[in-house]
Coordinates of C-alpha atoms in Angstrom, one line a residue:
X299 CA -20.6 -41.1 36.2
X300 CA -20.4 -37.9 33.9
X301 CA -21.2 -34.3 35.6
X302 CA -23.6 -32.4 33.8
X303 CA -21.7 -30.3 31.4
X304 CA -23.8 -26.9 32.1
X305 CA -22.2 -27.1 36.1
X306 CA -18.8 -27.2 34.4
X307 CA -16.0 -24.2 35.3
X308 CA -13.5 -23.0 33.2
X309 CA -12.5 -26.4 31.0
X310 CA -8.8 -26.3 28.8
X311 CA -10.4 -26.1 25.8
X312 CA -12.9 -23.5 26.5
X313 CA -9.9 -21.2 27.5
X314 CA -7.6 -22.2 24.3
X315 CA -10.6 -21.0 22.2
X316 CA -11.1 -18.2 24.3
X317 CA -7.4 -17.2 24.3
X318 CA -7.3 -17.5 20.7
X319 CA -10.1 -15.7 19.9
X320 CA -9.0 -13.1 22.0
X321 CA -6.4 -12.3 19.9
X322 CA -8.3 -10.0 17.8
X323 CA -8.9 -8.1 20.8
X324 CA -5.0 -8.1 21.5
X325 CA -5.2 -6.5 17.9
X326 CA -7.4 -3.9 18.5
X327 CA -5.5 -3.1 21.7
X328 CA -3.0 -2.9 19.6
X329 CA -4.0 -0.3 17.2
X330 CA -5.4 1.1 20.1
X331 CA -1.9 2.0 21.9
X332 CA 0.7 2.2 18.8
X333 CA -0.3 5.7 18.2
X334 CA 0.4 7.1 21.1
X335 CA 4.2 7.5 21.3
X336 CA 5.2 7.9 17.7
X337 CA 2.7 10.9 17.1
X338 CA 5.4 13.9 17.6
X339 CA 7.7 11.7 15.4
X340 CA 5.3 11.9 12.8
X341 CA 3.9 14.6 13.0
X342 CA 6.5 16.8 14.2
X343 CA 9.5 15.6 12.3
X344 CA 11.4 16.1 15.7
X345 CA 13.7 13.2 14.4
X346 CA 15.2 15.5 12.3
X347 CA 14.1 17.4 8.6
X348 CA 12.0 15.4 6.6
X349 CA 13.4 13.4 4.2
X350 CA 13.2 10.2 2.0
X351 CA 14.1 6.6 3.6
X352 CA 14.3 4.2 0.7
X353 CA 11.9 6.4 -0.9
X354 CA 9.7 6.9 1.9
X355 CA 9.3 9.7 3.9
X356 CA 11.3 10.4 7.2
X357 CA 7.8 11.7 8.6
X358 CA 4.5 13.0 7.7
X359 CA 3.9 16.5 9.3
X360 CA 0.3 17.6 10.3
X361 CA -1.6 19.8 13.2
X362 CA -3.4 18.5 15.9
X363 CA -6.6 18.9 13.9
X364 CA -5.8 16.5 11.6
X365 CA -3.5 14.1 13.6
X366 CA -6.8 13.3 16.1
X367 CA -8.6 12.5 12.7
X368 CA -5.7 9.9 11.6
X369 CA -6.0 8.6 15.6
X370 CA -9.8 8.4 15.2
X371 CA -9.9 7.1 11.7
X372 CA -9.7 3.5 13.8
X373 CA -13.1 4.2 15.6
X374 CA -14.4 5.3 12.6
X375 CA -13.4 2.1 10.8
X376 CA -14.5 0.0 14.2
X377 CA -18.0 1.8 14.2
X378 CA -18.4 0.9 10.6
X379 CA -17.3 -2.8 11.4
X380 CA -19.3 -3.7 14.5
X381 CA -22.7 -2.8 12.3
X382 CA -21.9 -4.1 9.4
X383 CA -20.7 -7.6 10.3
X384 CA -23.2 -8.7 12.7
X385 CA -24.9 -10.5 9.7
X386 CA -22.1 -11.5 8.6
X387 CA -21.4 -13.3 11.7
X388 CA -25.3 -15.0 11.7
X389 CA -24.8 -15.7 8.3
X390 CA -21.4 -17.9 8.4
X391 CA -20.6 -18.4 11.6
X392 CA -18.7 -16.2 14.5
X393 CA -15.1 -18.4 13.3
X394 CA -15.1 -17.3 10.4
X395 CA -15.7 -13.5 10.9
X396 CA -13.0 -14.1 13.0
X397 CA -10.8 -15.3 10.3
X398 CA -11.2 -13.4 7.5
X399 CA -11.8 -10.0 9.5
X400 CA -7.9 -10.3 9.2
X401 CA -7.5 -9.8 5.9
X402 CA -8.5 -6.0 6.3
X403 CA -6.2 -5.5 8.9
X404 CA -3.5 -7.2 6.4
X405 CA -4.0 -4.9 3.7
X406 CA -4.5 -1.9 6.7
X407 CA -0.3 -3.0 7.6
X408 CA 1.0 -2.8 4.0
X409 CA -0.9 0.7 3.6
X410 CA 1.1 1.3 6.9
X411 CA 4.4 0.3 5.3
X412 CA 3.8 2.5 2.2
X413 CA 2.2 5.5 3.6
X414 CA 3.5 8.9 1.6
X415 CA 0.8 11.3 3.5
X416 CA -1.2 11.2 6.2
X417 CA -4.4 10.4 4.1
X418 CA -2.8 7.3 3.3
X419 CA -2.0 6.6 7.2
X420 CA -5.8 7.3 8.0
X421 CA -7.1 5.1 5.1
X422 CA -4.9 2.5 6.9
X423 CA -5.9 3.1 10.0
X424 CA -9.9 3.4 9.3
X425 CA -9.4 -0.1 7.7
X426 CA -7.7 -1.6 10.8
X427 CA -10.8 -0.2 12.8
X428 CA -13.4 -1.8 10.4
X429 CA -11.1 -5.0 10.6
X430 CA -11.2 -5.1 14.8
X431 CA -14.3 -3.6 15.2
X432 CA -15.7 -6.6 13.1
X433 CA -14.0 -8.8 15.4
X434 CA -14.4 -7.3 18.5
X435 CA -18.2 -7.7 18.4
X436 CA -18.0 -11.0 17.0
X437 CA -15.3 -12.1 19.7
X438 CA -18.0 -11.3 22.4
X439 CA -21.0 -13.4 21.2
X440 CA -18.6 -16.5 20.6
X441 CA -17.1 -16.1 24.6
X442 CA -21.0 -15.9 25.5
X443 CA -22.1 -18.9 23.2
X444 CA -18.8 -22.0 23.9
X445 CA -19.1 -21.1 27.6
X446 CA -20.8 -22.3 30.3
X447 CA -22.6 -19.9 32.6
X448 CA -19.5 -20.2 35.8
X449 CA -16.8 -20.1 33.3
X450 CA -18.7 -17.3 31.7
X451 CA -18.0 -15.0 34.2
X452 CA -14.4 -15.3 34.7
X453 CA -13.5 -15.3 30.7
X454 CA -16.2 -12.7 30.0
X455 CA -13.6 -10.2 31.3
X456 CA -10.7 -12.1 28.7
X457 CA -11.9 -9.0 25.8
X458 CA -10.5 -6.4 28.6
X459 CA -7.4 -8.5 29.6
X460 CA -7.0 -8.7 25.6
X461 CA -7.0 -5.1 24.8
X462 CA -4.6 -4.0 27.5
X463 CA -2.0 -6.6 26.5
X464 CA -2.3 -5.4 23.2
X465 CA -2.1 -2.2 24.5
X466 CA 1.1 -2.6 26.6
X467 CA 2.8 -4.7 24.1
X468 CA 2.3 -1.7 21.4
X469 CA 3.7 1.0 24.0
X470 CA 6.5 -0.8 24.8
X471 CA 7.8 -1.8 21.3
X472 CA 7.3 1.9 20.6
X473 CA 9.9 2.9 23.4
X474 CA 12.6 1.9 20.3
X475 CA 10.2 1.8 17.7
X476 CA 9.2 5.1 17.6
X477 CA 12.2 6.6 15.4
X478 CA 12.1 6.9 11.6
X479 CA 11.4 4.7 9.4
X480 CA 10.7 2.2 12.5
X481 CA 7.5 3.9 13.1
X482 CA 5.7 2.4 9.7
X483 CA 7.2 -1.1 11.2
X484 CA 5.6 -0.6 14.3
X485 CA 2.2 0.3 12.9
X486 CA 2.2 -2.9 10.5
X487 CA 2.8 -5.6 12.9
X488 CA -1.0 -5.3 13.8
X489 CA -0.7 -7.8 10.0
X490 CA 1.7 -10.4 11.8
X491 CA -0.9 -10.4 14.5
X492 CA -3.1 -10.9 12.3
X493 CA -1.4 -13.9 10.5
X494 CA -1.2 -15.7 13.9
X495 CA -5.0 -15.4 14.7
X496 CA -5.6 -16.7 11.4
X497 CA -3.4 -19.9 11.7
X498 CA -4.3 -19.8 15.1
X499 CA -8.4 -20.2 14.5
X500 CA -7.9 -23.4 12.7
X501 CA -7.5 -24.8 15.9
X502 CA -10.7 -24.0 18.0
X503 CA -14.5 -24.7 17.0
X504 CA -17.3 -23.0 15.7
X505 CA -20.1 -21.7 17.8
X506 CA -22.3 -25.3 18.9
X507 CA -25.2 -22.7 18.9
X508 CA -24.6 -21.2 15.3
X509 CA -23.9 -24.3 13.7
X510 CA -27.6 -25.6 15.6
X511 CA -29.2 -22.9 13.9
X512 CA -28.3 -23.9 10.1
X513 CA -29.3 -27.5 11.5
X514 CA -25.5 -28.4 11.5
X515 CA -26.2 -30.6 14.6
X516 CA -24.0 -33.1 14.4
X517 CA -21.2 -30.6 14.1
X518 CA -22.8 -28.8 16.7
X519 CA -23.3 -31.6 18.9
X520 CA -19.4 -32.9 18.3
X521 CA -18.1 -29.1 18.8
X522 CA -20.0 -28.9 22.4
X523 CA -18.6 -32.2 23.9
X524 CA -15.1 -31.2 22.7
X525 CA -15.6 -27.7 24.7
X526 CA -16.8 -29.8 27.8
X527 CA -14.5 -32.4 28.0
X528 CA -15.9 -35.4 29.1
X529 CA -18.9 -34.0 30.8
X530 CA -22.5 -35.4 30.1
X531 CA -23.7 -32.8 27.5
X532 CA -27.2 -34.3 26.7
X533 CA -29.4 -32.1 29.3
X534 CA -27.4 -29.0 27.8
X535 CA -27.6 -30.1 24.0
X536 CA -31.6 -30.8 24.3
X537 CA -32.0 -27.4 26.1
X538 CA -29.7 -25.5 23.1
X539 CA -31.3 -27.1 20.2
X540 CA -34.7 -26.0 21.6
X541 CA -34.2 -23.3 22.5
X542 CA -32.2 -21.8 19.1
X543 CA -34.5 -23.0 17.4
X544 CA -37.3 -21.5 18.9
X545 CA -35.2 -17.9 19.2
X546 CA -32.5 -18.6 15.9
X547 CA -33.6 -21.2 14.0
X548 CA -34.3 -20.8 10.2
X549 CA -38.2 -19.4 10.8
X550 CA -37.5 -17.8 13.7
X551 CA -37.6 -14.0 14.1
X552 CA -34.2 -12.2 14.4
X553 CA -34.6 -8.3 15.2
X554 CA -32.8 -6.1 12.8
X555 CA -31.1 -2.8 14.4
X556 CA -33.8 -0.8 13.2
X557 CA -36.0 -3.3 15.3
X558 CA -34.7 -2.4 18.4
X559 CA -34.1 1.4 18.3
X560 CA -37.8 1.5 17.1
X561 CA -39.0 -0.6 20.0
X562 CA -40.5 -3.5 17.7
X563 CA -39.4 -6.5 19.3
X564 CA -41.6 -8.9 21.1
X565 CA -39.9 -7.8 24.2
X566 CA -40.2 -4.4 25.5
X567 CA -36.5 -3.6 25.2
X568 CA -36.2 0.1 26.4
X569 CA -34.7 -1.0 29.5
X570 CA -31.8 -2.9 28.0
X571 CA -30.9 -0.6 25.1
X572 CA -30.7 2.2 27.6
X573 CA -28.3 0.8 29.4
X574 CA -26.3 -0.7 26.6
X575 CA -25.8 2.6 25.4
X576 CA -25.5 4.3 29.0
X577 CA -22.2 2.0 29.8
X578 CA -20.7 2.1 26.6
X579 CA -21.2 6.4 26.8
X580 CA -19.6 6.2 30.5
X581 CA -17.0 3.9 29.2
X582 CA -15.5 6.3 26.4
X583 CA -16.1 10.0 28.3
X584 CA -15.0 8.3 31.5
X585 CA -11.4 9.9 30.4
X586 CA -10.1 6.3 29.5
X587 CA -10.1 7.1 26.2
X588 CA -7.5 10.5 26.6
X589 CA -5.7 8.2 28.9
X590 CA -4.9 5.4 26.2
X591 CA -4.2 7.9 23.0
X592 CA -2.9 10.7 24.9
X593 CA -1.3 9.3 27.8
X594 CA 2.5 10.5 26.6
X595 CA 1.2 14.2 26.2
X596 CA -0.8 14.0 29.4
X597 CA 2.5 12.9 31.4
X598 CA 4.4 15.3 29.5
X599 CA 1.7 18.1 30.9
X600 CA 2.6 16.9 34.4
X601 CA 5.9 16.6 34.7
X602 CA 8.6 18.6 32.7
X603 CA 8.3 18.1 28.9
X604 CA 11.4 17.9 26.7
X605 CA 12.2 20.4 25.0
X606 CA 14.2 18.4 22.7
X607 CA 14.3 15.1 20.4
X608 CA 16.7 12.0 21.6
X609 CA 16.3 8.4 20.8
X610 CA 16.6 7.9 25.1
X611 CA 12.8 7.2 25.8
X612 CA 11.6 10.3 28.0
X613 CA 10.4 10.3 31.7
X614 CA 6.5 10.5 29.9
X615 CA 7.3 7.6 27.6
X616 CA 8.5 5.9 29.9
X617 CA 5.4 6.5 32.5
X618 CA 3.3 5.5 29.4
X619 CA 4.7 2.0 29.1
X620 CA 4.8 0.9 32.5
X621 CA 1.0 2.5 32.5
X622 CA 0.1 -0.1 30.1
X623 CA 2.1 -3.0 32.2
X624 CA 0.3 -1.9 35.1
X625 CA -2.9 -2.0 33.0
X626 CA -2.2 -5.5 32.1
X627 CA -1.3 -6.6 35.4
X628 CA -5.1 -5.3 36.6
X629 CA -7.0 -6.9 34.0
X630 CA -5.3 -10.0 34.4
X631 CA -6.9 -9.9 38.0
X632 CA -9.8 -8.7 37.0
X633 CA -10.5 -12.0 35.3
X634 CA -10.5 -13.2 39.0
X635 CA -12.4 -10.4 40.4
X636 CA -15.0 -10.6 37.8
X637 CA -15.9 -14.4 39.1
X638 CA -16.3 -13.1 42.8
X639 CA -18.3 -9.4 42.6
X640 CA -21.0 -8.8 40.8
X641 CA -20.8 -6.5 37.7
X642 CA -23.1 -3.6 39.0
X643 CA -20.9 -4.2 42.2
X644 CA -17.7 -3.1 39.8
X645 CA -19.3 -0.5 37.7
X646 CA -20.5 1.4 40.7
X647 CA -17.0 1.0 42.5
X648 CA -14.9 2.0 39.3
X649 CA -17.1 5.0 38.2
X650 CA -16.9 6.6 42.3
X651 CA -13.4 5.9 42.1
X652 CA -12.9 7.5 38.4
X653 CA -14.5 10.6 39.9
X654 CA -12.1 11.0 42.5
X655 CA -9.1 10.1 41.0
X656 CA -9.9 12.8 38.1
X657 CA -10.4 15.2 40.9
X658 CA -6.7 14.5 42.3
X659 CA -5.3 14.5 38.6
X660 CA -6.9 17.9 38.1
X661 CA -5.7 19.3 41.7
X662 CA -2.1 17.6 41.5
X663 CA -1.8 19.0 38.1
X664 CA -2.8 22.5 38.7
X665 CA -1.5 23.1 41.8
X666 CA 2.0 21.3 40.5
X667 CA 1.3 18.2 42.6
X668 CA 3.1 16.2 39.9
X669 CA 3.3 13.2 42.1
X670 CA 0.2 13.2 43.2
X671 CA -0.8 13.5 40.0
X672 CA 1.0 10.8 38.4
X673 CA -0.3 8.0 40.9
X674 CA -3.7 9.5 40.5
X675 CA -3.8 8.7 36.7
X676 CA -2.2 4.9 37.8
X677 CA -5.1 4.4 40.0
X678 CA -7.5 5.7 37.0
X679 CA -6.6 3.5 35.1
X680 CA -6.5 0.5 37.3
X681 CA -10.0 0.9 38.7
X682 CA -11.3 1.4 35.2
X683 CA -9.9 -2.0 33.8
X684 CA -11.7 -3.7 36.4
X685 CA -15.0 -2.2 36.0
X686 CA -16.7 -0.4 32.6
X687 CA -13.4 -1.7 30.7
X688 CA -15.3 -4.9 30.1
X689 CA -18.2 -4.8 31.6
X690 CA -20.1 -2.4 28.9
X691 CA -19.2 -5.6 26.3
X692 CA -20.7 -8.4 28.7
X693 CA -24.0 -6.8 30.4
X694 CA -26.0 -6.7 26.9
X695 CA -25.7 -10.4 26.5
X696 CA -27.0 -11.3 29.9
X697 CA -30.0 -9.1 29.9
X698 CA -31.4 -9.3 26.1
X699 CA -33.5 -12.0 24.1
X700 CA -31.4 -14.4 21.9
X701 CA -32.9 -12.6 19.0
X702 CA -31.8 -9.3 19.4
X703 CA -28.1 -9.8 21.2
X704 CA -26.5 -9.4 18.2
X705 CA -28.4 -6.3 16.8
X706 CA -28.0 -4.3 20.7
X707 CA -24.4 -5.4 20.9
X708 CA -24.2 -3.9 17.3
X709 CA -25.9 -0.5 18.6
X710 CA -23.6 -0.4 22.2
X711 CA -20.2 -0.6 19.9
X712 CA -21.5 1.9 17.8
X713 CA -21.9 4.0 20.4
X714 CA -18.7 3.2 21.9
X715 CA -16.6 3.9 18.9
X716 CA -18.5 7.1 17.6
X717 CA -17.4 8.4 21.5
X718 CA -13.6 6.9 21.2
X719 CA -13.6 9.2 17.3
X720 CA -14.7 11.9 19.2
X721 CA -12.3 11.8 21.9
X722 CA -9.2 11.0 19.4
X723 CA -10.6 14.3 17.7
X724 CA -10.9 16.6 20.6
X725 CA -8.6 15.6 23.4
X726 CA -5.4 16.7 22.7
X727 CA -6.5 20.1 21.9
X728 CA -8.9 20.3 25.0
X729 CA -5.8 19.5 27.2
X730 CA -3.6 22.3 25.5
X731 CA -6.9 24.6 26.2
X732 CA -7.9 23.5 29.7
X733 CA -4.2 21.9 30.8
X734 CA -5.3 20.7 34.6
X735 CA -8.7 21.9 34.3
X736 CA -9.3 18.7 31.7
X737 CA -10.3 16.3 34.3
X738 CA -12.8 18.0 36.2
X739 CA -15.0 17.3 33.1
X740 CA -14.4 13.7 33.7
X741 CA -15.1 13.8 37.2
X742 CA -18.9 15.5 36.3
X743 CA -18.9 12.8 33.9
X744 CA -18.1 9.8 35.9
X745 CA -20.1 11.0 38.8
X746 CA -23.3 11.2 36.4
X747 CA -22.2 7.9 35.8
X748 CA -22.3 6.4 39.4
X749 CA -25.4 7.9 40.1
X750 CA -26.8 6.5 37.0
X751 CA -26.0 3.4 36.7
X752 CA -27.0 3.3 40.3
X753 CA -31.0 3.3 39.6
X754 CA -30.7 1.2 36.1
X755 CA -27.9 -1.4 35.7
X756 CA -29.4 -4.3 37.8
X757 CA -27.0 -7.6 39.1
X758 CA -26.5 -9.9 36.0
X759 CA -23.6 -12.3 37.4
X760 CA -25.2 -15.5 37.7
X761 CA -28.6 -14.8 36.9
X762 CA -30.7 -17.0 34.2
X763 CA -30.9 -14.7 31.2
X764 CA -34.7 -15.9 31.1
X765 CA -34.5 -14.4 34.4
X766 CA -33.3 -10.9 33.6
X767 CA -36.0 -10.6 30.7
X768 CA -38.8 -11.7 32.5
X769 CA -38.2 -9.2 35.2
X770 CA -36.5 -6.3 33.1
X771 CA -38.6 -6.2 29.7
X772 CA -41.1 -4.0 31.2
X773 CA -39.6 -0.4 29.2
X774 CA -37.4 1.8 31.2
X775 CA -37.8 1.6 35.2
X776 CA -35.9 2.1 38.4
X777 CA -34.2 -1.5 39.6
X778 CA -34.2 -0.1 43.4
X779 CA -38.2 -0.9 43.1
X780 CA -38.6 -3.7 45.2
X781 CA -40.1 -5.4 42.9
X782 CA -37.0 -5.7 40.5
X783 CA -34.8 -6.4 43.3
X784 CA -35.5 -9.9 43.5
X785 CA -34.2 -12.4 40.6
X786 CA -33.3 -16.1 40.5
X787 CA -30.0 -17.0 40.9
X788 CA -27.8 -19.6 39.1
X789 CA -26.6 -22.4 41.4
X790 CA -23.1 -22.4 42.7
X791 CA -21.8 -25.6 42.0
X792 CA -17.7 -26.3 42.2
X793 CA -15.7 -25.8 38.9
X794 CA -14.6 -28.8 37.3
X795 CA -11.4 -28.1 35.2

């Protein structure tokens, strides 16, 4: 006899979708890391005199100023992407913003190729942003809407996993990519990445509870048994069509952005658009963000920079890359760890542990502790991938209406990438102003952070969402209250693969 398919685990073709949605987040890792070793090359000309390769130039010389607007042009181009296609993605469908999203970053990788000044390099790189940002926020409502709730929780964690492989794979290619013209190369792969998703997509389904609200339902009904194998669906597919179409359907209300800044939802929302934005503002001024762009120059602060250029990657390049392979490596078990402790369990653990690595970084590196230093950044990074690397993304869905996840998901990732332009902006010269001092403002930050998020972010792993808004939509409050302590939890039941 067929299981009922809302007790099912992680089943094949839920994770091939996943995985291959993903992909855009592999992208935007991408982007995300490719900058970071080239930027001397480019900038610099330490390759050697500028000059024309096949009428191109050798390099594209710029101050520090100007180089942190061409690194922050892509959170610039992601803010304006994660608000503009949210209705986009109600109007046709979460695939398809997936797909075509990769046209921009296309056209971003010939502007790449071609690039004569650095205007032409930030233009490329704004339109990558819009392209991933697009996708990014898109990517996290389809994970939320083909899962079931137990799989949720392990592939809800897949965007994090995503953006550090992306990340690696970029720093790594740019240990011998990094040279002139191999630089523009580097850059443009993000549109053969792009080409894959694309072919890739044609192979997984639309959302069963996008295509329910255009009253697709037999396409709908078709794409949910094919994500549950042969599981009974009929208890789950009675409860989605009812439920969409009280919350999505055709006359239903859908809050706007303005809506929920403003406060006019049917729910009180306070609550949950506080803390959407509160993660997503710990997540960028955590340090991460220096880390990622920055992480060459920050090695190269500790230990001793060179002084001159040579095609033999450097002993901060090299940290960099196995950085990101070490980044990887975490978020790969944090897909596990993310199915066995609760998400305000993480955050909490990874923001204490953030403040006290940033307080060894900034001893080690001012009192020439290089070591001490070095493995302080490692463990940084590590406990960061585990906790408000993902978790910002995931906690909005499991705490807000139907009707208003994708405007508050819209609002969080704005305020994540208007943080990540700053940071691209200002970091390099704070750490050429403050040196070792730099991460003692991190540690204040990430401490704020614990203490925070201690009073406000409540346990969502394996609560109803129904749940969470019944208890929470009561405007901004402290969760240690007894009374918001309790919650209903989702039954345990064995995966079924």
């Amino acid at each position: 006899m067929p299981v009922p398919s809302h007790t099912l685990g992680v089943t094949k073709y839920q994770l091939l979708c996943v995985l291959i949605a993903s992909i855009s987040s592999l992208n935007f890792g991408w982007n995300f890391g490719v900058i970071n070793l080239p930027g001397d090359v480019i900038t610099k000309c330490i390759a050697g005199p500028k000059h024309t390769i096949l009428g191109l130039p050798s390099c594209l010389p710029a101050s520090n100023i100007v180089w942190g607007l061409v690194v922050g042009a892509f959170a610039l181009g992601a803010l304006v992407g994660a608000i503009s296609c949210t209705r986009y993605a109600n109007m046709y469908g979460r695939k398809a913003v997936l797909m075509y999203s990769n046209i921009l970053a296309i056209v971003a990788a010939i502007l790449f190729g071609v690039a004569v000044n650095i205007p032409m390099l930030a233009i490329a790189r704004f339109l990558a942003g819009v392209a991933q940002g697009c996708a990014n926020g898109t990517f996290t409502n389809y994970v939320v809407e083909i899962t079931t709730p137990r799989a949720r929780n392990t592939l809800g964690s897949m965007i994090q996993a995503s953006i550090s492989t992306g990340t690696m794979l970029a720093q790594l290619l740019s240990l011998r990519l990094s040279t002139p013209p191999l630089w523009r190369i580097l850059f443009a792969i993000t549109g053969v990445i792009s080409l894959i998703h694309m072919a890739m997509l044609t192979m997984c389904v639309e959302s069963p509870k996008w295509l329910v609200s255009k009253d697709r339902i037999d396409e709908a009904r078709n794409a949910l048994q094919k994500l549950r194998k042969s599981a009974d669906c009929t208890e789950e597919f009675n409860t989605l069509v009812n439920t969409v179409r009280a919350e999505m359907g055709p006359s239903a209300y859908t809050a706007s952005i303005s809506d929920v800044i403003r406060g006019k939802t049917p729910d009180n929302l306070r609550h949950q658009l506080l803390l959407a934005i509160l993660v997503m503002v710990f997540q960028q001024f955590s340090g991460i963000a220096g880390v990622s762009f920055y992480s060459t120059k920050l090695f190269g602060s500790i230990t001793e920079p060179s002084t001159h250029y040579s095609t033999t990657p450097t002993l901060a390049q090299i940290l960099t890359g196995i950085l990101s392979v070490v980044g990887t490596l975490v978020a790969l078990t944090g897909l596990a760890l993310a199915g066995y402790f609760g998400r305000r369990t993480l955050m909490l653990f990874s923001h204490t542990s953030m403040f006290v690595c940033s307080i060894l970084i900034a001893v080690g590196s001012i009192m020439g502790y290089n070591i001490m230093a070095i493995v302080m950044v490692f463990v940084f990074f590590a406990v960061f991938i585990v906790g408000p690397g993902p978790l910002p993304w995931v906690i909005p869905g499991e705490m807000t209406p139907i009707y208003a996840v994708s405007a508050t998901i819209a609002v969080s990732g704005s305020v994540a990438y208007t943080c990540l332009f700053t940071i691209g902006i200002v970091f390099s010269s704070l750490l050429d102003a403050l040196k070792g001092y730099t991460f003692l403002l991190f540690a204040a930050t990430n401490l704020i952070a614990a203490v925070t998020l201690f009073f406000l972010l409540p346990e969502t792993k394996d609560r109803r969402v129904s749940d969470m808004i019944q208890t929470h939509s009561v405007g901004v409050h402290n969760i240690m209250q007894q009374k918001y302590r309790s919650g209903v939890y989702v039954e345990k039941e064995k995966s079924i693969l």
